[in-house]
Structure formats: C-alpha cells, structure tokens
PDB file of N, CA, C and O in Angstrom:
ATOM      1  N   GLY A 292       0.792  -1.178   0.000  1.00 60.00           N
ATOM      2  CA  GLY A 292       0.000   0.000   0.000  1.00 60.00           C
ATOM      3  C   GLY A 292       0.846   1.259   0.000  1.00 60.00           C
ATOM      4  O   GLY A 292       2.060   1.221   0.133  1.00 60.00           O
ATOM      5  N   GLU A 293       0.182   2.332  -0.168  1.00 67.00           N
ATOM      6  CA  GLU A 293       0.839   3.639  -0.176  1.00 67.00           C
ATOM      7  C   GLU A 293       1.055   4.156   1.234  1.00 67.00           C
ATOM      8  O   GLU A 293       0.213   3.957   2.101  1.00 67.00           O
ATOM      9  N   PRO A 294       2.166   4.845   1.487  1.00 70.00           N
ATOM     10  CA  PRO A 294       2.328   5.482   2.788  1.00 70.00           C
ATOM     11  C   PRO A 294       1.302   6.603   2.952  1.00 70.00           C
ATOM     12  O   PRO A 294       0.866   7.185   1.966  1.00 70.00           O
ATOM     13  N   PRO A 295       0.904   6.890   4.190  1.00 66.00           N
ATOM     14  CA  PRO A 295      -0.070   7.963   4.394  1.00 66.00           C
ATOM     15  C   PRO A 295       0.434   9.300   3.879  1.00 66.00           C
ATOM     16  O   PRO A 295       1.605   9.622   3.993  1.00 66.00           O
ATOM     17  N   ASN A 296      -0.454  10.074   3.280  1.00 74.00           N
ATOM     18  CA  ASN A 296      -0.118  11.395   2.768  1.00 74.00           C
ATOM     19  C   ASN A 296      -0.663  12.419   3.762  1.00 74.00           C
ATOM     20  O   ASN A 296      -1.868  12.540   3.933  1.00 74.00           O
ATOM     21  N   PRO A 297       0.226  13.171   4.445  1.00 79.00           N
ATOM     22  CA  PRO A 297      -0.263  14.117   5.438  1.00 79.00           C
ATOM     23  C   PRO A 297      -1.140  15.231   4.857  1.00 79.00           C
ATOM     24  O   PRO A 297      -1.960  15.808   5.555  1.00 79.00           O
ATOM     25  N   ALA A 298      -1.000  15.503   3.581  1.00 86.00           N
ATOM     26  CA  ALA A 298      -1.833  16.526   2.947  1.00 86.00           C
ATOM     27  C   ALA A 298      -3.233  15.998   2.655  1.00 86.00           C
ATOM     28  O   ALA A 298      -4.192  16.759   2.588  1.00 86.00           O
ATOM     29  N   ARG A 299      -3.354  14.694   2.449  1.00 81.00           N
ATOM     30  CA  ARG A 299      -4.641  14.044   2.166  1.00 81.00           C
ATOM     31  C   ARG A 299      -4.706  12.703   2.886  1.00 81.00           C
ATOM     32  O   ARG A 299      -4.608  11.642   2.252  1.00 81.00           O
ATOM     33  N   PRO A 300      -4.840  12.711   4.199  1.00 77.00           N
ATOM     34  CA  PRO A 300      -4.838  11.434   4.918  1.00 77.00           C
ATOM     35  C   PRO A 300      -6.058  10.594   4.556  1.00 77.00           C
ATOM     36  O   PRO A 300      -7.115  11.126   4.238  1.00 77.00           O
ATOM     37  N   PRO A 301      -5.903   9.264   4.606  1.00 76.00           N
ATOM     38  CA  PRO A 301      -7.054   8.411   4.325  1.00 76.00           C
ATOM     39  C   PRO A 301      -8.069   8.507   5.458  1.00 76.00           C
ATOM     40  O   PRO A 301      -7.745   8.911   6.575  1.00 76.00           O
ATOM     41  N   ALA A 302      -9.295   8.129   5.176  1.00 87.00           N
ATOM     42  CA  ALA A 302     -10.323   8.091   6.223  1.00 87.00           C
ATOM     43  C   ALA A 302      -9.989   6.969   7.198  1.00 87.00           C
ATOM     44  O   ALA A 302      -9.320   6.003   6.846  1.00 87.00           O
ATOM     45  N   GLY A 303     -10.449   7.095   8.410  1.00 92.00           N
ATOM     46  CA  GLY A 303     -10.213   6.047   9.402  1.00 92.00           C
ATOM     47  C   GLY A 303      -8.774   6.045   9.876  1.00 92.00           C
ATOM     48  O   GLY A 303      -8.144   7.087  10.031  1.00 92.00           O
ATOM     49  N   CYS A 304      -8.242   4.870  10.095  1.00 90.00           N
ATOM     50  CA  CYS A 304      -6.863   4.711  10.548  1.00 90.00           C
ATOM     51  C   CYS A 304      -5.911   5.080   9.412  1.00 90.00           C
ATOM     52  O   CYS A 304      -6.073   4.629   8.281  1.00 90.00           O
ATOM     53  N   ALA A 305      -4.917   5.887   9.724  1.00 84.00           N
ATOM     54  CA  ALA A 305      -3.978   6.338   8.689  1.00 84.00           C
ATOM     55  C   ALA A 305      -3.172   5.192   8.094  1.00 84.00           C
ATOM     56  O   ALA A 305      -2.646   5.306   6.990  1.00 84.00           O
ATOM     57  N   PHE A 306      -3.080   4.075   8.777  1.00 86.00           N
ATOM     58  CA  PHE A 306      -2.246   2.967   8.304  1.00 86.00           C
ATOM     59  C   PHE A 306      -3.044   1.830   7.670  1.00 86.00           C
ATOM     60  O   PHE A 306      -2.459   0.856   7.214  1.00 86.00           O
ATOM     61  N   HIS A 307      -4.379   1.940   7.617  1.00 88.00           N
ATOM     62  CA  HIS A 307      -5.168   0.822   7.093  1.00 88.00           C
ATOM     63  C   HIS A 307      -4.821   0.437   5.653  1.00 88.00           C
ATOM     64  O   HIS A 307      -4.915  -0.734   5.314  1.00 88.00           O
ATOM     65  N   PRO A 308      -4.382   1.352   4.784  1.00 85.00           N
ATOM     66  CA  PRO A 308      -4.068   0.913   3.427  1.00 85.00           C
ATOM     67  C   PRO A 308      -2.894  -0.070   3.356  1.00 85.00           C
ATOM     68  O   PRO A 308      -2.795  -0.845   2.418  1.00 85.00           O
ATOM     69  N   ARG A 309      -2.032  -0.083   4.366  1.00 87.00           N
ATOM     70  CA  ARG A 309      -0.883  -0.988   4.312  1.00 87.00           C
ATOM     71  C   ARG A 309      -0.788  -1.926   5.505  1.00 87.00           C
ATOM     72  O   ARG A 309       0.205  -2.625   5.660  1.00 87.00           O
ATOM     73  N   CYS A 310      -1.823  -1.976   6.343  1.00 91.00           N
ATOM     74  CA  CYS A 310      -1.815  -2.848   7.516  1.00 91.00           C
ATOM     75  C   CYS A 310      -2.316  -4.238   7.130  1.00 91.00           C
ATOM     76  O   CYS A 310      -3.414  -4.376   6.582  1.00 91.00           O
ATOM     77  N   PRO A 311      -1.555  -5.297   7.433  1.00 93.00           N
ATOM     78  CA  PRO A 311      -2.006  -6.650   7.081  1.00 93.00           C
ATOM     79  C   PRO A 311      -3.169  -7.142   7.940  1.00 93.00           C
ATOM     80  O   PRO A 311      -3.801  -8.138   7.612  1.00 93.00           O
ATOM     81  N   HIS A 312      -3.477  -6.451   9.035  1.00 93.00           N
ATOM     82  CA  HIS A 312      -4.554  -6.858   9.935  1.00 93.00           C
ATOM     83  C   HIS A 312      -5.785  -5.955   9.832  1.00 93.00           C
ATOM     84  O   HIS A 312      -6.714  -6.109  10.617  1.00 93.00           O
ATOM     85  N   ALA A 313      -5.806  -5.038   8.884  1.00 93.00           N
ATOM     86  CA  ALA A 313      -6.903  -4.073   8.762  1.00 93.00           C
ATOM     87  C   ALA A 313      -8.239  -4.772   8.515  1.00 93.00           C
ATOM     88  O   ALA A 313      -8.321  -5.768   7.803  1.00 93.00           O
ATOM     89  N   GLU A 314      -9.257  -4.216   9.143  1.00 93.00           N
ATOM     90  CA  GLU A 314     -10.632  -4.685   8.964  1.00 93.00           C
ATOM     91  C   GLU A 314     -11.407  -3.590   8.247  1.00 93.00           C
ATOM     92  O   GLU A 314     -10.906  -2.484   8.057  1.00 93.00           O
ATOM     93  N   ALA A 315     -12.639  -3.867   7.875  1.00 94.00           N
ATOM     94  CA  ALA A 315     -13.449  -2.892   7.141  1.00 94.00           C
ATOM     95  C   ALA A 315     -13.583  -1.579   7.901  1.00 94.00           C
ATOM     96  O   ALA A 315     -13.464  -0.501   7.322  1.00 94.00           O
ATOM     97  N   ARG A 316     -13.815  -1.640   9.205  1.00 94.00           N
ATOM     98  CA  ARG A 316     -14.001  -0.399   9.958  1.00 94.00           C
ATOM     99  C   ARG A 316     -12.733   0.433  10.060  1.00 94.00           C
ATOM    100  O   ARG A 316     -12.785   1.622  10.331  1.00 94.00           O
ATOM    101  N   CYS A 317     -11.575  -0.161   9.850  1.00 94.00           N
ATOM    102  CA  CYS A 317     -10.315   0.593   9.880  1.00 94.00           C
ATOM    103  C   CYS A 317     -10.283   1.656   8.781  1.00 94.00           C
ATOM    104  O   CYS A 317      -9.594   2.662   8.908  1.00 94.00           O
ATOM    105  N   GLY A 318     -11.029   1.438   7.711  1.00 93.00           N
ATOM    106  CA  GLY A 318     -11.076   2.388   6.612  1.00 93.00           C
ATOM    107  C   GLY A 318     -12.042   3.534   6.813  1.00 93.00           C
ATOM    108  O   GLY A 318     -12.053   4.476   6.034  1.00 93.00           O
ATOM    109  N   THR A 319     -12.857   3.466   7.865  1.00 95.00           N
ATOM    110  CA  THR A 319     -13.851   4.515   8.082  1.00 95.00           C
ATOM    111  C   THR A 319     -13.832   5.102   9.484  1.00 95.00           C
ATOM    112  O   THR A 319     -14.200   6.252   9.674  1.00 95.00           O
ATOM    113  N   GLU A 320     -13.439   4.320  10.473  1.00 95.00           N
ATOM    114  CA  GLU A 320     -13.518   4.726  11.873  1.00 95.00           C
ATOM    115  C   GLU A 320     -12.112   4.893  12.464  1.00 95.00           C
ATOM    116  O   GLU A 320     -11.383   3.913  12.605  1.00 95.00           O
ATOM    117  N   PRO A 321     -11.703   6.108  12.793  1.00 93.00           N
ATOM    118  CA  PRO A 321     -10.371   6.281  13.375  1.00 93.00           C
ATOM    119  C   PRO A 321     -10.291   5.645  14.760  1.00 93.00           C
ATOM    120  O   PRO A 321     -11.216   5.788  15.561  1.00 93.00           O
ATOM    121  N   PRO A 322      -9.224   4.918  15.054  1.00 94.00           N
ATOM    122  CA  PRO A 322      -9.098   4.278  16.363  1.00 94.00           C
ATOM    123  C   PRO A 322      -8.701   5.265  17.457  1.00 94.00           C
ATOM    124  O   PRO A 322      -8.068   6.284  17.188  1.00 94.00           O
ATOM    125  N   GLU A 323      -9.085   4.949  18.679  1.00 92.00           N
ATOM    126  CA  GLU A 323      -8.716   5.742  19.850  1.00 92.00           C
ATOM    127  C   GLU A 323      -7.307   5.334  20.298  1.00 92.00           C
ATOM    128  O   GLU A 323      -6.892   4.194  20.089  1.00 92.00           O
ATOM    129  N   LEU A 324      -6.617   6.239  20.938  1.00 91.00           N
ATOM    130  CA  LEU A 324      -5.319   5.952  21.506  1.00 91.00           C
ATOM    131  C   LEU A 324      -5.519   5.059  22.729  1.00 91.00           C
ATOM    132  O   LEU A 324      -6.328   5.367  23.605  1.00 91.00           O
ATOM    133  N   ALA A 325      -4.803   3.912  22.788  1.00 85.00           N
ATOM    134  CA  ALA A 325      -4.961   2.959  23.884  1.00 85.00           C
ATOM    135  C   ALA A 325      -3.595   2.524  24.400  1.00 85.00           C
ATOM    136  O   ALA A 325      -2.626   2.454  23.636  1.00 85.00           O
ATOM    137  N   ALA A 326      -3.531   2.206  25.668  1.00 84.00           N
ATOM    138  CA  ALA A 326      -2.280   1.730  26.270  1.00 84.00           C
ATOM    139  C   ALA A 326      -1.982   0.327  25.756  1.00 84.00           C
ATOM    140  O   ALA A 326      -2.848  -0.549  25.778  1.00 84.00           O
ATOM    141  N   ALA A 327      -0.762   0.112  25.276  1.00 83.00           N
ATOM    142  CA  ALA A 327      -0.341  -1.202  24.805  1.00 83.00           C
ATOM    143  C   ALA A 327       0.663  -1.827  25.772  1.00 83.00           C
ATOM    144  O   ALA A 327       0.796  -3.038  25.825  1.00 83.00           O
ATOM    145  N   ALA A 328       1.373  -1.003  26.503  1.00 86.00           N
ATOM    146  CA  ALA A 328       2.369  -1.435  27.487  1.00 86.00           C
ATOM    147  C   ALA A 328       2.662  -0.225  28.363  1.00 86.00           C
ATOM    148  O   ALA A 328       2.265   0.897  28.028  1.00 86.00           O
ATOM    149  N   PRO A 329       3.357  -0.423  29.466  1.00 92.00           N
ATOM    150  CA  PRO A 329       3.708   0.742  30.284  1.00 92.00           C
ATOM    151  C   PRO A 329       4.458   1.796  29.465  1.00 92.00           C
ATOM    152  O   PRO A 329       5.404   1.469  28.755  1.00 92.00           O
ATOM    153  N   GLU A 330       3.977   3.007  29.514  1.00 92.00           N
ATOM    154  CA  GLU A 330       4.562   4.138  28.785  1.00 92.00           C
ATOM    155  C   GLU A 330       4.572   3.951  27.270  1.00 92.00           C
ATOM    156  O   GLU A 330       5.424   4.496  26.570  1.00 92.00           O
ATOM    157  N   HIS A 331       3.641   3.165  26.737  1.00 90.00           N
ATOM    158  CA  HIS A 331       3.544   2.951  25.288  1.00 90.00           C
ATOM    159  C   HIS A 331       2.066   2.900  24.916  1.00 90.00           C
ATOM    160  O   HIS A 331       1.317   2.095  25.466  1.00 90.00           O
ATOM    161  N   ALA A 332       1.662   3.750  23.988  1.00 92.00           N
ATOM    162  CA  ALA A 332       0.272   3.772  23.533  1.00 92.00           C
ATOM    163  C   ALA A 332       0.226   3.668  22.010  1.00 92.00           C
ATOM    164  O   ALA A 332       1.151   4.096  21.329  1.00 92.00           O
ATOM    165  N   VAL A 333      -0.837   3.074  21.500  1.00 91.00           N
ATOM    166  CA  VAL A 333      -1.042   2.939  20.065  1.00 91.00           C
ATOM    167  C   VAL A 333      -2.492   3.256  19.739  1.00 91.00           C
ATOM    168  O   VAL A 333      -3.369   3.159  20.594  1.00 91.00           O
ATOM    169  N   ALA A 334      -2.750   3.617  18.504  1.00 92.00           N
ATOM    170  CA  ALA A 334      -4.107   3.851  18.031  1.00 92.00           C
ATOM    171  C   ALA A 334      -4.451   2.726  17.056  1.00 92.00           C
ATOM    172  O   ALA A 334      -4.092   2.774  15.886  1.00 92.00           O
ATOM    173  N   CYS A 335      -5.076   1.682  17.580  1.00 93.00           N
ATOM    174  CA  CYS A 335      -5.430   0.517  16.759  1.00 93.00           C
ATOM    175  C   CYS A 335      -6.646  -0.157  17.378  1.00 93.00           C
ATOM    176  O   CYS A 335      -6.662  -0.425  18.580  1.00 93.00           O
ATOM    177  N   HIS A 336      -7.657  -0.441  16.571  1.00 93.00           N
ATOM    178  CA  HIS A 336      -8.855  -1.113  17.065  1.00 93.00           C
ATOM    179  C   HIS A 336      -8.509  -2.481  17.658  1.00 93.00           C
ATOM    180  O   HIS A 336      -9.027  -2.861  18.700  1.00 93.00           O
ATOM    181  N   LEU A 337      -7.654  -3.219  16.986  1.00 91.00           N
ATOM    182  CA  LEU A 337      -7.335  -4.572  17.440  1.00 91.00           C
ATOM    183  C   LEU A 337      -6.565  -4.576  18.752  1.00 91.00           C
ATOM    184  O   LEU A 337      -6.801  -5.417  19.612  1.00 91.00           O
ATOM    185  N   VAL A 338      -5.651  -3.643  18.939  1.00 88.00           N
ATOM    186  CA  VAL A 338      -4.907  -3.558  20.193  1.00 88.00           C
ATOM    187  C   VAL A 338      -5.846  -3.149  21.318  1.00 88.00           C
ATOM    188  O   VAL A 338      -5.827  -3.739  22.402  1.00 88.00           O
ATOM    189  N   ALA A 339      -6.703  -2.171  21.073  1.00 86.00           N
ATOM    190  CA  ALA A 339      -7.634  -1.705  22.094  1.00 86.00           C
ATOM    191  C   ALA A 339      -8.581  -2.816  22.541  1.00 86.00           C
ATOM    192  O   ALA A 339      -8.974  -2.868  23.701  1.00 86.00           O
ATOM    193  N   GLU A 340      -8.916  -3.737  21.635  1.00 89.00           N
ATOM    194  CA  GLU A 340      -9.833  -4.837  21.947  1.00 89.00           C
ATOM    195  C   GLU A 340      -9.079  -6.124  22.272  1.00 89.00           C
ATOM    196  O   GLU A 340      -9.684  -7.178  22.393  1.00 89.00           O
ATOM    197  N   ASP A 341      -7.748  -6.054  22.381  1.00 88.00           N
ATOM    198  CA  ASP A 341      -6.894  -7.205  22.678  1.00 88.00           C
ATOM    199  C   ASP A 341      -7.138  -8.355  21.695  1.00 88.00           C
ATOM    200  O   ASP A 341      -7.273  -9.508  22.065  1.00 88.00           O
ATOM    201  N   ARG A 342      -7.229  -7.993  20.396  1.00 88.00           N
ATOM    202  CA  ARG A 342      -7.472  -9.000  19.350  1.00 88.00           C
ATOM    203  C   ARG A 342      -6.370  -9.062  18.305  1.00 88.00           C
ATOM    204  O   ARG A 342      -6.532  -9.715  17.278  1.00 88.00           O
ATOM    205  N   LEU A 343      -5.246  -8.432  18.550  1.00 80.00           N
ATOM    206  CA  LEU A 343      -4.163  -8.441  17.556  1.00 80.00           C
ATOM    207  C   LEU A 343      -3.576  -9.839  17.476  1.00 80.00           C
ATOM    208  O   LEU A 343      -3.189 -10.407  18.491  1.00 80.00           O
ATOM    209  N   PRO A 344      -3.547 -10.425  16.276  1.00 73.00           N
ATOM    210  CA  PRO A 344      -3.015 -11.797  16.146  1.00 73.00           C
ATOM    211  C   PRO A 344      -1.538 -11.874  16.478  1.00 73.00           C
ATOM    212  O   PRO A 344      -0.802 -10.967  16.396  1.00 73.00           O
TER     213      PRO A 344
END
C-alpha cells in the first residue's frame, strides 16, 4: 500500500491501506489511543480490543 499522505490522509486509521490486519471499519472509523504497554500507547482497534493476532 501507499504510505499515508499528510496533505490528504485516508479516512479512518492512517495505516489501514498498508496494515495486514486491517478490517473494514479501519477504513472509516479512526481508532482511539490505547495503552499497549507501560509508557507505550497505540491507536489501533485490534490492540484496544486485545485481538491483535
């Protein structure tokens, strides 16, 4: 996929065009920032729901 373009970001998650785990909602619904580890946060639906393979 293409890297995100800051002048024209994609809808939803900025990385969904090149994420191997992207789901349909990743293209429309931006994820919330969630804690992934102490002092580490990510914005990913799968991480927030503890479903990352």
